[in-house]
PDB file of C-alpha atoms in Angstrom:
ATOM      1  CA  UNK C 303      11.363   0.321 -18.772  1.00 39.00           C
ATOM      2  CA  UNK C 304       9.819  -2.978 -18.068  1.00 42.00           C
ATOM      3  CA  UNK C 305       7.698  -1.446 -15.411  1.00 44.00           C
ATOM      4  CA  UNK C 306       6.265   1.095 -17.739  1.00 43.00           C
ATOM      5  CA  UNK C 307       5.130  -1.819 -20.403  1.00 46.00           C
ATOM      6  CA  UNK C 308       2.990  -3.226 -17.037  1.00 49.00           C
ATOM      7  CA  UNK C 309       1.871  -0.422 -15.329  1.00 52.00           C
ATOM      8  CA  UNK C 310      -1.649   1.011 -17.393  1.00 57.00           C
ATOM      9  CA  UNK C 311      -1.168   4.202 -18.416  1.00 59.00           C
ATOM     10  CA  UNK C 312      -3.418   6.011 -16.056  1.00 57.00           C
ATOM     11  CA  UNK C 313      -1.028   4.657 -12.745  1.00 55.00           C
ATOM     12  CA  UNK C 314       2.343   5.458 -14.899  1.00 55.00           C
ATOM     13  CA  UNK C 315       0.594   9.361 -15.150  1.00 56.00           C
ATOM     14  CA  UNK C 316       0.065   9.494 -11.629  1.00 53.00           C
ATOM     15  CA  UNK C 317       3.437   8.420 -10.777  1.00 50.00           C
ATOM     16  CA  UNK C 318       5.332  10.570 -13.270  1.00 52.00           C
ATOM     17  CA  UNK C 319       3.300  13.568 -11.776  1.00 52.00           C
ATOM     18  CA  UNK C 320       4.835  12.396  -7.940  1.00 48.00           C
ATOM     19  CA  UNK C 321       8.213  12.425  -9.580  1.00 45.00           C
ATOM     20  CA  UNK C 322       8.625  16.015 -11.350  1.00 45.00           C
ATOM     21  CA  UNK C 323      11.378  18.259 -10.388  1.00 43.00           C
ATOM     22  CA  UNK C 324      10.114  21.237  -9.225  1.00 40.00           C
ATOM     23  CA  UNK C 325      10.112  24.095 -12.272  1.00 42.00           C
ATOM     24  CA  UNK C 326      11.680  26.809  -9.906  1.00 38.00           C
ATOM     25  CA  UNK C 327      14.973  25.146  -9.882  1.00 37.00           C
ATOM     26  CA  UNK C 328      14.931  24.238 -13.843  1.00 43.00           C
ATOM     27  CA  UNK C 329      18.131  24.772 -15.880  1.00 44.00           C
ATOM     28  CA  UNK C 330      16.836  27.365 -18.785  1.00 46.00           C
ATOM     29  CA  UNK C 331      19.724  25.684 -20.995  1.00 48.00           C
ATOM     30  CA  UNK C 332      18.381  22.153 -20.988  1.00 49.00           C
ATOM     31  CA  UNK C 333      16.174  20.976 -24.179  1.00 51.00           C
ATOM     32  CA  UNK C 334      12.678  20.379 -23.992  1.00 49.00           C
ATOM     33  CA  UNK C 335      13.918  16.284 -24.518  1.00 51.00           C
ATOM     34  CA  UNK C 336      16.250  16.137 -21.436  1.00 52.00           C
ATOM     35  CA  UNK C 337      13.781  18.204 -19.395  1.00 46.00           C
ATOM     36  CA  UNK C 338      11.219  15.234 -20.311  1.00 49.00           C
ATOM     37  CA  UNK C 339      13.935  12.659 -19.848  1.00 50.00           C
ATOM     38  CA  UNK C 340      14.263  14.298 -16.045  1.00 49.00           C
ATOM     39  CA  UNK C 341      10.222  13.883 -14.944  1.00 45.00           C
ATOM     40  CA  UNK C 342       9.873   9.541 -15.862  1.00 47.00           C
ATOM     41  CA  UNK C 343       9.762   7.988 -12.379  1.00 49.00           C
ATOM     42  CA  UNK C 344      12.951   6.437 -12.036  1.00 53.00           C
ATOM     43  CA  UNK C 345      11.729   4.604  -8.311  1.00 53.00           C
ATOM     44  CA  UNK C 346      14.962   3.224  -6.210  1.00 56.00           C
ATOM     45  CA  UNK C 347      16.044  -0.384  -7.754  1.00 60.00           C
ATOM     46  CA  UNK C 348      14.039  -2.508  -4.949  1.00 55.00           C
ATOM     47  CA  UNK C 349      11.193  -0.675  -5.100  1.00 54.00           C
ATOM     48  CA  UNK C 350      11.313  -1.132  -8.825  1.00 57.00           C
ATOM     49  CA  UNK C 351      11.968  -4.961  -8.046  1.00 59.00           C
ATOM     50  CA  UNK C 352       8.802  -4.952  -5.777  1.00 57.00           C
ATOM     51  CA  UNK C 353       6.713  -3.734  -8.397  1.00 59.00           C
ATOM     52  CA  UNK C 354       7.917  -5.690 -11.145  1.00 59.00           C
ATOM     53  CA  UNK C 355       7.314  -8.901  -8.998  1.00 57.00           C
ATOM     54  CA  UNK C 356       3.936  -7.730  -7.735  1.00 57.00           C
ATOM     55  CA  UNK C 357       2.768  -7.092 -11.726  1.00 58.00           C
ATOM     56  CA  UNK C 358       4.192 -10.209 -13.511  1.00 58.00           C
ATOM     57  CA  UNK C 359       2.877 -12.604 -10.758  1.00 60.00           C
ATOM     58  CA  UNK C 360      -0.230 -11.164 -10.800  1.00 56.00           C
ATOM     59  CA  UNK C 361      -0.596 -10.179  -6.700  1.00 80.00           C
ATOM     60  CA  UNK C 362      -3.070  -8.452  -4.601  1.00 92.00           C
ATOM     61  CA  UNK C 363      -2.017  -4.900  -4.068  1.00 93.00           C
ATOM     62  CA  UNK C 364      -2.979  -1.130  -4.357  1.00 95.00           C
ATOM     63  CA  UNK C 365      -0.935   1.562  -4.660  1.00 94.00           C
ATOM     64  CA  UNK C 366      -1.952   5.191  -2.863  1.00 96.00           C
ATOM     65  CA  UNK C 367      -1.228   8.678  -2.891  1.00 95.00           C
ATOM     66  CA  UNK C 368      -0.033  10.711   0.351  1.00 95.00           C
ATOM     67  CA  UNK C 369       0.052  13.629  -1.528  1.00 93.00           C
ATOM     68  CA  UNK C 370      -3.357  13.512  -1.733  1.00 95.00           C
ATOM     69  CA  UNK C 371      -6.299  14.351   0.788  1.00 96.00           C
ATOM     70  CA  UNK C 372      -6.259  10.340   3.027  1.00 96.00           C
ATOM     71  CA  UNK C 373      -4.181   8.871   0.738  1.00 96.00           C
ATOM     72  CA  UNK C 374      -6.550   7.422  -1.381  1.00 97.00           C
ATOM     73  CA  UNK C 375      -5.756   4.342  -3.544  1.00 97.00           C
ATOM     74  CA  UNK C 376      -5.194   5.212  -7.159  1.00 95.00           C
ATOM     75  CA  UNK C 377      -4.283   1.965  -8.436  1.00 93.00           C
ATOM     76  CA  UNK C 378      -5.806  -1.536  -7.703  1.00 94.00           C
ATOM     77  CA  UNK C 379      -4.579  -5.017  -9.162  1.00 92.00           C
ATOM     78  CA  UNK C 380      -7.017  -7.516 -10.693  1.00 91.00           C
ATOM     79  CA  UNK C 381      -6.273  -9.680  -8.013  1.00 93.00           C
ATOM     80  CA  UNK C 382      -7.484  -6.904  -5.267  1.00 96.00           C
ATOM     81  CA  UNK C 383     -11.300  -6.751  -7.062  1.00 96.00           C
ATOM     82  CA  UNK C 384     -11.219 -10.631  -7.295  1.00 94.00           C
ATOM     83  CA  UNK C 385     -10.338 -11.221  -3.526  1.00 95.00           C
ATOM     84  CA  UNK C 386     -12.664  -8.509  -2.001  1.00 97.00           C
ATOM     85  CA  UNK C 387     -15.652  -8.533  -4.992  1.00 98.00           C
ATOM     86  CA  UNK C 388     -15.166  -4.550  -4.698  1.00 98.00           C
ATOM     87  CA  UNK C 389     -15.270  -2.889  -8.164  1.00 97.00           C
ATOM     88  CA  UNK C 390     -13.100  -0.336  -9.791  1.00 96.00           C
ATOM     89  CA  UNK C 391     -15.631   2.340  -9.148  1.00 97.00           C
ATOM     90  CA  UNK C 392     -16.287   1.561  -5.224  1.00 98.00           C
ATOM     91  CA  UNK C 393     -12.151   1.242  -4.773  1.00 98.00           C
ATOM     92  CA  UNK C 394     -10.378   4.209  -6.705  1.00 97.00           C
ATOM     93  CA  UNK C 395     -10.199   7.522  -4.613  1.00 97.00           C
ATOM     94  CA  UNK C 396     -10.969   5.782  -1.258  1.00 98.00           C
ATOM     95  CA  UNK C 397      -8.596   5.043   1.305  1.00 97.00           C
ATOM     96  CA  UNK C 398      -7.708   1.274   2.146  1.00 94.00           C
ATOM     97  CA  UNK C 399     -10.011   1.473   5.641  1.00 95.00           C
ATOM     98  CA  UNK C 400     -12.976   0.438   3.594  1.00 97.00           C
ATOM     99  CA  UNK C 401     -12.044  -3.121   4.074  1.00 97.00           C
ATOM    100  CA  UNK C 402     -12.553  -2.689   7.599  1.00 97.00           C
ATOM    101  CA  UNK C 403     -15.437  -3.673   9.526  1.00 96.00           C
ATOM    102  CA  UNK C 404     -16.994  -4.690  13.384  1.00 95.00           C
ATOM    103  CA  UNK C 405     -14.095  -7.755  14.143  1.00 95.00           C
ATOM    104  CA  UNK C 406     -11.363  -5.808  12.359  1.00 96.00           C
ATOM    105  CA  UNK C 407      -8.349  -5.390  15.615  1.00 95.00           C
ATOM    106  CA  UNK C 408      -7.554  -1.568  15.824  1.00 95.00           C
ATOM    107  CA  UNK C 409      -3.933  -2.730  16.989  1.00 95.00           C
ATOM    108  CA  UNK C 410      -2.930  -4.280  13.689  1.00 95.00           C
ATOM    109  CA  UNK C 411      -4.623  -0.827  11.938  1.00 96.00           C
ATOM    110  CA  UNK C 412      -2.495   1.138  14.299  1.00 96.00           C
ATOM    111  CA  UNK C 413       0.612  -0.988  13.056  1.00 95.00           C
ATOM    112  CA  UNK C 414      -0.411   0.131   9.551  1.00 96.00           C
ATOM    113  CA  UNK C 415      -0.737   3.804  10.293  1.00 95.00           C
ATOM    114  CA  UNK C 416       2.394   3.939  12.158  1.00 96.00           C
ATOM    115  CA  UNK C 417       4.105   2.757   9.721  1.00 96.00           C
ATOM    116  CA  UNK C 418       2.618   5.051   6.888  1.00 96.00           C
ATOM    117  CA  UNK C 419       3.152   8.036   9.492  1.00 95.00           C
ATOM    118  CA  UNK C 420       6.545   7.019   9.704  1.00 95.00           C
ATOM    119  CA  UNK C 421       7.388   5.906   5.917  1.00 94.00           C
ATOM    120  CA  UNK C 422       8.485   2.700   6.908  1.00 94.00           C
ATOM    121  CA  UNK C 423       7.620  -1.155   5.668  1.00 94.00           C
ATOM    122  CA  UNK C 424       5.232  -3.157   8.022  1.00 95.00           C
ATOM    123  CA  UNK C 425       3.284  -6.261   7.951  1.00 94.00           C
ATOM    124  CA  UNK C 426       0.182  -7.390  10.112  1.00 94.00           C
ATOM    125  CA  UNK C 427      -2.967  -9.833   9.956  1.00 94.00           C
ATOM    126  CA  UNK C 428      -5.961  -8.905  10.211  1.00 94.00           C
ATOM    127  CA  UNK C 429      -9.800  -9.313   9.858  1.00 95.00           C
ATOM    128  CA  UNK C 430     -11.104  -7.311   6.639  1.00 97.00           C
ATOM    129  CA  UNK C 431     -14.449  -7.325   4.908  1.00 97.00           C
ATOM    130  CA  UNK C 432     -15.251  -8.275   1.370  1.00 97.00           C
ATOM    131  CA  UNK C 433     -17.874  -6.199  -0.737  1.00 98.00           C
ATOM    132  CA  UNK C 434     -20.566  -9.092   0.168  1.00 97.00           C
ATOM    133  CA  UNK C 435     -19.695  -8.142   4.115  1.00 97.00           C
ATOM    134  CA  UNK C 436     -18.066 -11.683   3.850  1.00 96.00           C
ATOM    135  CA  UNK C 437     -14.636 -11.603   6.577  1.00 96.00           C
ATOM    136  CA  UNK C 438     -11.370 -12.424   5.490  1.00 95.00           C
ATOM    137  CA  UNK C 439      -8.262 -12.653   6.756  1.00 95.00           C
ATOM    138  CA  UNK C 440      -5.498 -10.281   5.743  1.00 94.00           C
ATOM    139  CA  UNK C 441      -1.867 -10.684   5.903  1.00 93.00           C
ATOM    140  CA  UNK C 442      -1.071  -6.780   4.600  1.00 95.00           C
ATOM    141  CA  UNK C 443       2.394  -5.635   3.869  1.00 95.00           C
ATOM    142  CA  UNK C 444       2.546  -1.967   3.396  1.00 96.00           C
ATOM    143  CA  UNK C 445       5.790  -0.367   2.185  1.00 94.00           C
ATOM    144  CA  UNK C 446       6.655   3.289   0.671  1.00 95.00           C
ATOM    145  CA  UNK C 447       7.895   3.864  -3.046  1.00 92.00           C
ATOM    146  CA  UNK C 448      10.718   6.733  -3.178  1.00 92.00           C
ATOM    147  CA  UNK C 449      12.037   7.867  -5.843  1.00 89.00           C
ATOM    148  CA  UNK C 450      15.815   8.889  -6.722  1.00 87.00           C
ATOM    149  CA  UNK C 451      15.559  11.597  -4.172  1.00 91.00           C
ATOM    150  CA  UNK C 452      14.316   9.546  -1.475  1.00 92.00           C
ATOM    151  CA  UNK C 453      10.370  11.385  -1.661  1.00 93.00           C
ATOM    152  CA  UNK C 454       8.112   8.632  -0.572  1.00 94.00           C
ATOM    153  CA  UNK C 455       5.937   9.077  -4.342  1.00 93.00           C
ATOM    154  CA  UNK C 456       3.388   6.053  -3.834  1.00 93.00           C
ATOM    155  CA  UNK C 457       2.528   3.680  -0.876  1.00 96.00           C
ATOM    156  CA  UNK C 458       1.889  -0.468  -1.892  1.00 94.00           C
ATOM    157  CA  UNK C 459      -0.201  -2.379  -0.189  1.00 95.00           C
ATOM    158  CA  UNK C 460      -0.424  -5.948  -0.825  1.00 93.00           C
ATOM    159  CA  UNK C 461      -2.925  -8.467   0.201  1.00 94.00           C
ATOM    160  CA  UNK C 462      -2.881 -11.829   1.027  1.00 92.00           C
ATOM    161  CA  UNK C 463      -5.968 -14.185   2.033  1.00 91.00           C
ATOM    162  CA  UNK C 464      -4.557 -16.511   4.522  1.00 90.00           C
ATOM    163  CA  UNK C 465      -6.454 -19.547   6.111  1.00 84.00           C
ATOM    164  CA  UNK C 466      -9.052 -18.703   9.031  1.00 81.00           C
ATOM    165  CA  UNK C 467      -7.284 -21.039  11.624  1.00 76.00           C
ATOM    166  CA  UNK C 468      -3.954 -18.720  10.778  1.00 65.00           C
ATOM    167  CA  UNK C 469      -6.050 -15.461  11.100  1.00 57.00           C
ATOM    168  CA  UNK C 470      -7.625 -16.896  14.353  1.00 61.00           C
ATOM    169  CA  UNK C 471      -4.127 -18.209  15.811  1.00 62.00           C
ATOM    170  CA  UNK C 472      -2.094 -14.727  15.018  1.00 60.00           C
ATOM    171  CA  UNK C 473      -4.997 -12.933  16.866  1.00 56.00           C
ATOM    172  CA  UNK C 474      -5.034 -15.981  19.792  1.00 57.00           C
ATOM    173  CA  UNK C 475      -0.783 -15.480  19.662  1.00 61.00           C
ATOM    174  CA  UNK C 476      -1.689 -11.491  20.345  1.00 54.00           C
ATOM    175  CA  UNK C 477      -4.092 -12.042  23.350  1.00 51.00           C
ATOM    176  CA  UNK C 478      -1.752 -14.436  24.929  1.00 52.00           C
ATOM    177  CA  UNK C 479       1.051 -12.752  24.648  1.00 51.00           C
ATOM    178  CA  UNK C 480      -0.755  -9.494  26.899  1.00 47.00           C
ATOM    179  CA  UNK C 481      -2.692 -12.212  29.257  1.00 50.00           C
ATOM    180  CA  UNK C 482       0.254 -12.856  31.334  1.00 50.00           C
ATOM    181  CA  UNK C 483       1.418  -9.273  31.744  1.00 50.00           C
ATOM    182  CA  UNK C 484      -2.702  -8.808  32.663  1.00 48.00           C
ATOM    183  CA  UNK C 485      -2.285 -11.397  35.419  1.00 48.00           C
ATOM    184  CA  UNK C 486       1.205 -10.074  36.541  1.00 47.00           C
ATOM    185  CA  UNK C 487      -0.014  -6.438  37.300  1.00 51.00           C
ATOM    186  CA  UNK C 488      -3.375  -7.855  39.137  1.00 51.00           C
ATOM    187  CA  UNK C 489      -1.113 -10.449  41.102  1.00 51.00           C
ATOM    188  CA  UNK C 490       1.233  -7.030  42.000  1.00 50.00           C
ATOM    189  CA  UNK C 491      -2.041  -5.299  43.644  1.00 50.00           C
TER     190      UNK C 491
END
């Protein structure tokens, strides 16, 4: 699989392990060669597009693990440590809220949370941190990998620096937008 030649080996492991049938309900008559055939990852055809595109243009993203304890990132892109100056060795077990910091909204994290709660794609902008402490703004689209069987195996999160004044508006287009129901209710008391 093309996906396999891009993926290291250490993030193809993990995902094969998300992806194995369950040995209780194993047919005793099938050779050790099909039985190895059945555990690859075989994800759903667009989230196998969405990775594909992610690796051969060279994105920001992670990829996470809900089975594990806070769904800790167990893969990072190149372009992740070059945006946010974080290594390999301050990123890898830890869950994405590192990047947050004093400015960070806790609306767009709720947006993210939901939508990992509920296994469902969302996108948001918002303030993060680099390593340094340096702010940046995040437009973050988070999305769950299935596989054939529709088990969310892997979450993606990709990350992409947008331009302070866009950051600043989104956040300006958020306030506004609960200003006027603020100055309805007080004109209602």
């Amino acid at each position: 699989m093309v996906i396999q030649s891009k993926i290291p080996d250490h993030a193809q492991m993990i995902i094969s392990e998300c992806c194995s049938k369950n040995p209780l309900f194993d047919d005793a008559t099938k050779t050790a060669a099909e039985k190895e055939d059945e555990n690859k990852v075989e994800l759903v055809n667009s989230d196998f597009s969405l990775i594909h595109s992610l690796t051969s243009g060279q994105q920001n993203f992670v990829l996470s693990d809900p089975r594990l304890p806070d769904n800790p990132i167990v893969y990072a892109s190149d372009g992740f440590y070059q945006l946010t100056g974080y290594t390999r060795e301050q990123v890898l077990g830890r869950n994405c809220r590192f990047l947050q910091g004093p400015g960070t909204d806790p609306k767009a994290v709720d947006v993210i949370r939901t939508a990992v709660a509920n296994g469902t794609d969302a996108t948001t902008c918002l303030l993060n941190y680099k390593a340094d402490g340096t702010p940046f703004w995040n437009q973050f689209f988070v999305a769950a990998l299935r596989d054939s069987d529709n088990c969310i195996v892997n979450y993606v999160g990709v990350q992409c620096a947008v331009d302070p004044e866009a950051g600043a508006s989104a956040l300006e287009d958020k306030v506004n937008s609960v200003l006027p129901l603020a100055h309805k209710e007080g004109e209602e008391g």
